Amino acid sequence: LDTLFATYKKLARAITIVENELPGNIALLETLQLKPTPIIGFTGSPGAGKSSLVNMICTILLEQQKKIGIIAVDPTSPFNYGSLLGDRLRLATHFNNPNLYIRSLATRGSLGGLCEKILEIADVMRSYDFDYIIVETVGVGQSEVEIAGLAHATIVVLTPDGGDDVQLMKSGIMEIANLFVINKADRPGADGYAKKIEMFLHEKDMQYHTDIIKTIATENVGGQDLVFAIQKFLNSAASINKKNWLLYEKAIKLIQKQRMKNIDRRALMADIETAAQLPSFNIYSFINKYI
Ligand SMILES: Nc1nc2c(ncn2[C@@H]2O[C@H](COP(=O)(O)OP(=O)(O)OP(=O)(O)O)[C@@H](O)[C@H]2O)c(=O)[nH]1
Ligand SMILES: [Mg+2]
């Protein structure tokens, strides 16, 4: 156990180095020995039950002797997870379970909602000995779509009382799901809601069958079904095909970040304020000095 905690300590340190771009972070990333550990992403509206679902499936996976790393991205309270896990005795046991490692990250106002270093941090975790890495994202706007470029299986969590369906279906969130969960199935309307999603998928002609799982996370209902559906998806052709697409998405993001690295956004703003006053200002020729 002592060596395990030493390992976690090393991992925590490595994540901090990468998260804060401390000296050595580039060498650390460039020498990562990546394992093929799948990343499972949970997204959905605030309060849909994402954390409760993660708790529920952790119970099952830990019983299967799996090692799990959790990354919780939370803009408001970075300790939300710990307190949730600590809420109940059984979950408190998890919290001290040596097979479970939890890391909270602040979003730091990154536009998409995910922490700016999430790709790198997830990969640092993938260089350690986990069977699954679970990422819970704050369910606002762009972050849902961002998680699709990170997770090997993206789970969209909905609730029967989820409000404006039309809005949701327009937002692009439905398309990124590899799996739907209708949580809070103890509330009325879960079956009708599942039918609606099925119709939507049919209309969209989504290439492969997307499972819809009903759960009551707070009562441990549907956990086995969910774990089974996740494992089924991860073994599917769709998931295997997704792997190179994920690497491609990652490459694009990393290249973008590198290219923007030397650009001081504040200075750019100041430069624009001056330059735009000239009648001859043209944005296309203006940017040439930045690229
Ligand atoms: N009735 C009912 N309540 C649930 C269920 N699952 C979660 N809840 C409750 O819903 C609330 C939000 O649950 P969380 O798991 O924190 O939801 P979340 O999506 O992680 O929330 P954020 O991270 O804040 O976006 C809590 O009070 C849970 O107890 C469920 O299946 N049924
Ligand atoms: Mg949560």
Tab-separated table of C-alpha atoms and ligand atoms in Angstrom:
chain	number	residue	atom	x	y	z
A	1	LEU	CA	0.000	0.000	0.000
A	2	ASP	CA	2.851	2.346	0.834
A	3	THR	CA	4.328	1.967	-2.644
A	4	LEU	CA	0.871	2.612	-4.101
A	5	PHE	CA	0.514	5.843	-2.201
A	6	ALA	CA	4.019	6.809	-3.270
A	7	THR	CA	2.920	6.167	-6.841
A	8	TYR	CA	-0.181	8.350	-6.409
A	9	LYS	CA	1.967	11.052	-4.919
A	10	LYS	CA	4.207	10.909	-7.958
A	11	LEU	CA	1.168	11.038	-10.221
A	12	ALA	CA	-0.277	14.022	-8.350
A	13	ARG	CA	3.031	15.811	-8.709
A	14	ALA	CA	3.235	15.014	-12.432
A	15	ILE	CA	-0.271	16.371	-12.980
A	16	THR	CA	0.576	19.559	-11.122
A	17	ILE	CA	3.690	20.028	-13.255
A	18	VAL	CA	1.667	19.647	-16.443
A	19	GLU	CA	-1.332	21.650	-15.231
A	20	ASN	CA	0.793	24.644	-14.263
A	21	GLU	CA	3.428	24.279	-16.992
A	22	LEU	CA	6.156	24.004	-14.391
A	23	PRO	CA	9.744	23.352	-15.514
A	24	GLY	CA	10.072	19.900	-17.026
A	25	ASN	CA	6.465	19.662	-18.205
A	26	ILE	CA	7.357	19.303	-21.873
A	27	ALA	CA	9.984	16.631	-21.254
A	28	LEU	CA	7.495	14.846	-19.027
A	29	LEU	CA	4.854	14.786	-21.764
A	30	GLU	CA	7.297	13.835	-24.493
A	31	THR	CA	8.484	10.790	-22.586
A	32	LEU	CA	5.095	9.494	-21.442
A	33	GLN	CA	4.685	5.774	-21.870
A	34	LEU	CA	1.017	5.705	-22.756
A	35	LYS	CA	-1.195	2.734	-22.021
A	36	PRO	CA	-4.362	2.154	-24.010
A	37	THR	CA	-6.563	2.957	-21.011
A	38	PRO	CA	-10.019	4.041	-22.163
A	39	ILE	CA	-11.329	7.430	-21.102
A	40	ILE	CA	-15.019	7.491	-20.255
A	41	GLY	CA	-16.619	10.914	-20.382
A	42	PHE	CA	-19.793	11.895	-18.554
A	43	THR	CA	-21.532	15.046	-19.613
A	44	GLY	CA	-24.989	16.550	-19.244
A	45	SER	CA	-26.888	19.402	-17.668
A	46	PRO	CA	-25.956	20.612	-14.196
A	47	GLY	CA	-27.551	18.397	-11.583
A	48	ALA	CA	-28.479	15.609	-14.013
A	49	GLY	CA	-26.701	13.137	-11.752
A	50	LYS	CA	-23.308	12.742	-13.399
A	51	SER	CA	-21.362	12.484	-10.131
A	52	SER	CA	-23.927	10.093	-8.683
A	53	LEU	CA	-23.640	7.912	-11.779
A	54	VAL	CA	-19.861	7.898	-11.569
A	55	ASN	CA	-20.173	6.833	-7.937
A	56	MET	CA	-22.535	4.066	-8.914
A	57	ILE	CA	-20.356	2.605	-11.651
A	58	CYS	CA	-17.239	2.947	-9.498
A	59	THR	CA	-18.853	0.672	-6.935
A	60	ILE	CA	-19.309	-1.973	-9.598
A	61	LEU	CA	-15.912	-1.559	-11.254
A	62	LEU	CA	-14.083	-1.601	-7.927
A	63	GLU	CA	-15.876	-4.836	-7.072
A	64	GLN	CA	-14.425	-6.180	-10.327
A	65	GLN	CA	-10.983	-5.240	-8.942
A	66	LYS	CA	-10.559	-2.541	-11.567
A	67	LYS	CA	-8.304	0.437	-10.966
A	68	ILE	CA	-9.998	3.738	-11.676
A	69	GLY	CA	-8.802	7.278	-12.108
A	70	ILE	CA	-11.366	10.070	-11.931
A	71	ILE	CA	-10.893	13.573	-13.261
A	72	ALA	CA	-13.592	15.925	-12.054
A	73	VAL	CA	-13.776	19.251	-13.781
A	74	ASP	CA	-15.700	21.629	-11.622
A	75	PRO	CA	-15.718	25.381	-11.965
A	76	THR	CA	-17.313	26.179	-8.649
A	77	SER	CA	-16.067	23.747	-6.093
A	78	PRO	CA	-13.000	21.658	-6.817
A	79	PHE	CA	-13.815	19.517	-3.810
A	80	ASN	CA	-17.344	18.672	-4.829
A	81	TYR	CA	-16.332	15.141	-5.645
A	82	GLY	CA	-14.562	14.404	-2.440
A	83	SER	CA	-17.461	15.694	-0.434
A	84	LEU	CA	-19.951	13.738	-2.476
A	85	LEU	CA	-17.911	10.593	-2.120
A	86	GLY	CA	-17.475	11.326	1.538
A	87	ASP	CA	-21.192	11.845	2.028
A	88	ARG	CA	-22.023	8.278	2.746
A	89	LEU	CA	-20.125	5.599	4.529
A	90	ARG	CA	-19.980	3.221	1.594
A	91	LEU	CA	-18.724	5.958	-0.642
A	92	ALA	CA	-16.340	7.135	2.006
A	93	THR	CA	-14.884	3.653	1.814
A	94	HIS	CA	-14.334	4.234	-1.867
A	95	PHE	CA	-12.628	7.440	-1.173
A	96	ASN	CA	-9.997	5.532	0.730
A	97	ASN	CA	-9.956	2.666	-1.740
A	98	PRO	CA	-6.433	2.215	-3.049
A	99	ASN	CA	-7.812	1.325	-6.469
A	100	LEU	CA	-9.430	4.721	-6.839
A	101	TYR	CA	-7.608	7.935	-7.566
A	102	ILE	CA	-9.517	11.218	-7.805
A	103	ARG	CA	-8.238	14.497	-9.115
A	104	SER	CA	-10.277	17.697	-9.230
A	105	LEU	CA	-9.406	20.376	-11.726
A	106	ALA	CA	-10.595	23.916	-11.958
A	107	THR	CA	-11.762	25.016	-15.390
A	108	ARG	CA	-9.934	28.345	-15.120
A	109	GLY	CA	-12.464	29.954	-17.389
A	110	SER	CA	-11.334	27.981	-20.407
A	111	LEU	CA	-13.816	28.803	-23.106
A	112	GLY	CA	-15.063	25.315	-23.669
A	113	GLY	CA	-15.576	24.551	-20.011
A	114	LEU	CA	-12.962	21.828	-19.835
A	115	CYS	CA	-9.667	22.590	-18.152
A	116	GLU	CA	-7.161	23.797	-20.736
A	117	LYS	CA	-4.755	21.010	-19.852
A	118	ILE	CA	-7.289	18.221	-19.723
A	119	LEU	CA	-5.857	16.331	-22.710
A	120	GLU	CA	-2.395	16.312	-21.242
A	121	ILE	CA	-3.579	15.492	-17.725
A	122	ALA	CA	-5.686	12.590	-18.948
A	123	ASP	CA	-2.619	11.274	-20.770
A	124	VAL	CA	-0.443	11.624	-17.677
A	125	MET	CA	-3.022	9.445	-15.930
A	126	ARG	CA	-2.975	7.030	-18.852
A	127	SER	CA	0.730	6.508	-18.305
A	128	TYR	CA	-0.142	5.014	-14.912
A	129	ASP	CA	-1.749	1.702	-14.198
A	130	PHE	CA	-5.507	2.355	-14.476
A	131	ASP	CA	-8.146	0.199	-16.127
A	132	TYR	CA	-10.480	3.131	-16.714
A	133	ILE	CA	-10.221	6.888	-16.554
A	134	ILE	CA	-13.493	8.675	-15.957
A	135	VAL	CA	-13.931	12.362	-16.722
A	136	GLU	CA	-16.926	14.336	-15.492
A	137	THR	CA	-17.375	17.675	-17.168
A	138	VAL	CA	-19.354	20.647	-16.114
A	139	GLY	CA	-22.402	20.523	-18.302
A	140	VAL	CA	-22.393	23.913	-19.949
A	141	GLY	CA	-22.316	24.799	-23.604
A	142	GLN	CA	-19.254	23.861	-25.560
A	143	SER	CA	-17.769	21.492	-23.023
A	144	GLU	CA	-20.081	18.723	-24.146
A	145	VAL	CA	-18.712	18.849	-27.611
A	146	GLU	CA	-15.163	19.189	-26.313
A	147	ILE	CA	-15.412	15.994	-24.288
A	148	ALA	CA	-16.139	14.074	-27.490
A	149	GLY	CA	-12.590	14.791	-28.622
A	150	LEU	CA	-11.186	13.384	-25.400
A	151	ALA	CA	-13.251	10.379	-24.378
A	152	HIS	CA	-13.237	6.927	-25.937
A	153	ALA	CA	-16.822	6.617	-24.782
A	154	THR	CA	-18.952	9.711	-24.303
A	155	ILE	CA	-21.996	9.326	-22.086
A	156	VAL	CA	-24.676	11.974	-22.238
A	157	VAL	CA	-26.771	12.122	-19.090
A	158	LEU	CA	-30.354	13.274	-19.446
A	159	THR	CA	-33.289	13.358	-17.046
A	160	PRO	CA	-37.019	12.916	-17.696
A	161	ASP	CA	-37.605	16.442	-16.443
A	162	GLY	CA	-34.770	17.713	-18.599
A	163	GLY	CA	-36.766	20.693	-19.803
A	164	ASP	CA	-36.343	21.952	-23.304
A	165	ASP	CA	-35.753	18.910	-25.486
A	166	VAL	CA	-35.737	20.895	-28.684
A	167	GLN	CA	-32.957	23.087	-27.374
A	168	LEU	CA	-30.942	20.047	-26.415
A	169	MET	CA	-31.394	18.374	-29.749
A	170	LYS	CA	-30.298	21.521	-31.532
A	171	SER	CA	-27.211	22.035	-29.399
A	172	GLY	CA	-25.148	19.249	-30.915
A	173	ILE	CA	-24.955	17.323	-27.666
A	174	MET	CA	-27.075	14.453	-28.962
A	175	GLU	CA	-24.689	13.760	-31.811
A	176	ILE	CA	-21.664	13.261	-29.585
A	177	ALA	CA	-23.237	10.565	-27.424
A	178	ASN	CA	-21.929	7.032	-27.675
A	179	LEU	CA	-24.397	6.138	-24.976
A	180	PHE	CA	-27.382	7.864	-23.421
A	181	VAL	CA	-28.319	7.628	-19.783
A	182	ILE	CA	-31.742	8.696	-18.632
A	183	ASN	CA	-31.097	9.203	-14.967
A	184	LYS	CA	-33.711	9.975	-12.300
A	185	ALA	CA	-35.872	7.286	-13.848
A	186	ASP	CA	-37.759	7.296	-10.541
A	187	ARG	CA	-39.429	10.405	-11.865
A	188	PRO	CA	-42.341	10.262	-14.311
A	189	GLY	CA	-41.744	10.347	-18.052
A	190	ALA	CA	-38.548	8.278	-18.384
A	191	ASP	CA	-40.025	5.802	-20.876
A	192	GLY	CA	-41.567	8.522	-23.020
A	193	TYR	CA	-38.276	10.371	-22.991
A	194	ALA	CA	-36.377	7.274	-24.094
A	195	LYS	CA	-38.815	6.890	-27.005
A	196	LYS	CA	-38.206	10.487	-28.010
A	197	ILE	CA	-34.463	9.941	-28.080
A	198	GLU	CA	-34.885	6.777	-30.103
A	199	MET	CA	-36.927	8.678	-32.666
A	200	PHE	CA	-34.333	11.412	-32.773
A	201	LEU	CA	-31.529	8.911	-33.378
A	202	HIS	CA	-33.572	7.259	-36.078
A	203	GLU	CA	-34.191	10.586	-37.821
A	204	LYS	CA	-30.516	11.493	-37.572
A	205	ASP	CA	-29.658	8.092	-38.988
A	206	MET	CA	-26.870	7.647	-36.477
A	207	GLN	CA	-24.565	5.023	-37.871
A	208	TYR	CA	-24.596	2.490	-35.106
A	209	HIS	CA	-27.053	1.596	-32.454
A	210	THR	CA	-26.699	3.960	-29.532
A	211	ASP	CA	-27.838	2.401	-26.273
A	212	ILE	CA	-30.204	4.243	-23.987
A	213	ILE	CA	-29.909	3.154	-20.364
A	214	LYS	CA	-32.351	4.129	-17.639
A	215	THR	CA	-30.883	4.606	-14.177
A	216	ILE	CA	-31.677	5.787	-10.678
A	217	ALA	CA	-28.188	6.681	-9.552
A	218	THR	CA	-29.157	7.455	-5.975
A	219	GLU	CA	-30.711	4.000	-5.578
A	220	ASN	CA	-28.072	2.026	-7.481
A	221	VAL	CA	-30.578	1.062	-10.156
A	222	GLY	CA	-29.250	0.404	-13.660
A	223	GLY	CA	-25.588	0.385	-12.717
A	224	GLN	CA	-24.865	-3.086	-14.109
A	225	ASP	CA	-26.647	-2.216	-17.352
A	226	LEU	CA	-24.610	0.939	-17.654
A	227	VAL	CA	-21.280	-0.781	-17.005
A	228	PHE	CA	-22.193	-3.480	-19.494
A	229	ALA	CA	-23.173	-0.920	-22.136
A	230	ILE	CA	-19.935	1.021	-21.623
A	231	GLN	CA	-17.826	-2.115	-21.950
A	232	LYS	CA	-19.836	-3.194	-24.986
A	233	PHE	CA	-19.264	0.149	-26.676
A	234	LEU	CA	-15.549	0.164	-25.868
A	235	ASN	CA	-15.230	-3.208	-27.590
A	236	SER	CA	-17.273	-2.177	-30.612
A	237	ALA	CA	-16.001	-1.356	-34.075
A	238	ALA	CA	-17.327	2.180	-33.641
A	239	SER	CA	-15.079	2.691	-30.655
A	240	ILE	CA	-12.047	1.173	-32.353
A	241	ASN	CA	-12.625	3.436	-35.361
A	242	LYS	CA	-12.842	6.392	-33.035
A	243	LYS	CA	-9.287	5.949	-31.782
A	244	ASN	CA	-7.443	7.535	-34.661
A	245	TRP	CA	-10.047	10.254	-34.934
A	246	LEU	CA	-9.355	11.074	-31.264
A	247	LEU	CA	-5.636	11.266	-31.943
A	248	TYR	CA	-6.340	13.518	-34.910
A	249	GLU	CA	-8.533	15.810	-32.782
A	250	LYS	CA	-5.844	15.860	-30.132
A	251	ALA	CA	-3.124	16.689	-32.663
A	252	ILE	CA	-5.185	19.604	-33.975
A	253	LYS	CA	-5.721	20.989	-30.482
A	254	LEU	CA	-2.055	20.639	-29.551
A	255	ILE	CA	-0.886	22.274	-32.781
A	256	GLN	CA	-3.334	25.136	-32.253
A	257	LYS	CA	-2.075	25.621	-28.719
A	258	GLN	CA	1.567	25.605	-29.868
A	259	ARG	CA	0.888	28.137	-32.607
A	260	MET	CA	-0.952	30.467	-30.242
A	261	LYS	CA	1.693	30.099	-27.580
A	262	ASN	CA	3.703	33.200	-28.438
A	263	ILE	CA	0.693	35.389	-28.930
A	264	ASP	CA	-0.005	37.768	-26.092
A	265	ARG	CA	-3.773	38.199	-26.273
A	266	ARG	CA	-3.703	41.420	-24.300
A	267	ALA	CA	-1.095	42.919	-26.633
A	268	LEU	CA	-3.144	41.752	-29.603
A	269	MET	CA	-6.195	43.549	-28.239
A	270	ALA	CA	-4.187	46.731	-27.711
A	271	ASP	CA	-2.724	46.438	-31.199
A	272	ILE	CA	-6.209	46.094	-32.690
A	273	GLU	CA	-7.481	49.094	-30.777
A	274	THR	CA	-4.807	51.243	-32.366
A	275	ALA	CA	-4.800	49.714	-35.841
A	276	ALA	CA	-8.580	49.653	-36.238
A	277	GLN	CA	-8.733	53.416	-35.957
A	278	LEU	CA	-7.095	53.760	-39.350
A	279	PRO	CA	-9.553	53.938	-42.248
A	280	SER	CA	-7.334	51.546	-44.202
A	281	PHE	CA	-7.556	48.861	-41.497
A	282	ASN	CA	-7.979	45.393	-42.909
A	283	ILE	CA	-8.127	42.404	-40.577
A	284	TYR	CA	-6.740	39.988	-43.158
A	285	SER	CA	-3.572	41.898	-43.774
A	286	PHE	CA	-3.383	42.886	-40.115
A	287	ILE	CA	-3.006	39.306	-38.892
A	288	ASN	CA	-0.063	38.594	-41.196
A	289	LYS	CA	2.398	39.814	-38.615
A	290	TYR	CA	1.023	37.284	-36.163
A	291	ILE	CA	1.302	34.186	-38.340
B	1	LIG	N1	-34.529	11.420	-7.633
B	1	LIG	C1	-33.275	11.234	-8.053
B	1	LIG	N2	-32.323	12.104	-7.688
B	1	LIG	C2	-31.059	11.898	-8.147
B	1	LIG	C3	-30.747	10.791	-8.948
B	1	LIG	N3	-29.425	10.868	-9.250
B	1	LIG	C4	-28.938	11.968	-8.641
B	1	LIG	N4	-29.935	12.596	-7.959
B	1	LIG	C5	-29.822	13.822	-7.166
B	1	LIG	O1	-29.622	14.910	-8.039
B	1	LIG	C6	-28.746	15.866	-7.447
B	1	LIG	C7	-27.570	16.145	-8.371
B	1	LIG	O2	-26.775	14.972	-8.473
B	1	LIG	P1	-25.255	15.021	-8.914
B	1	LIG	O3	-24.813	13.619	-9.048
B	1	LIG	O4	-24.491	15.931	-8.049
B	1	LIG	O5	-25.423	15.679	-10.353
B	1	LIG	P2	-24.287	16.262	-11.307
B	1	LIG	O6	-24.796	16.092	-12.701
B	1	LIG	O7	-22.984	15.662	-10.992
B	1	LIG	O8	-24.313	17.782	-10.890
B	1	LIG	P3	-23.224	18.907	-11.262
B	1	LIG	O9	-21.856	18.277	-11.208
B	1	LIG	O10	-23.441	19.958	-10.240
B	1	LIG	O11	-23.592	19.368	-12.653
B	1	LIG	C8	-28.329	15.302	-6.109
B	1	LIG	O12	-29.125	15.864	-5.121
B	1	LIG	C9	-28.592	13.817	-6.254
B	1	LIG	O13	-28.867	13.212	-5.023
B	1	LIG	C10	-31.781	9.875	-9.311
B	1	LIG	O14	-31.610	8.905	-10.025
B	1	LIG	N5	-33.018	10.158	-8.829
B	2	MG	MG	-21.136	16.578	-10.502
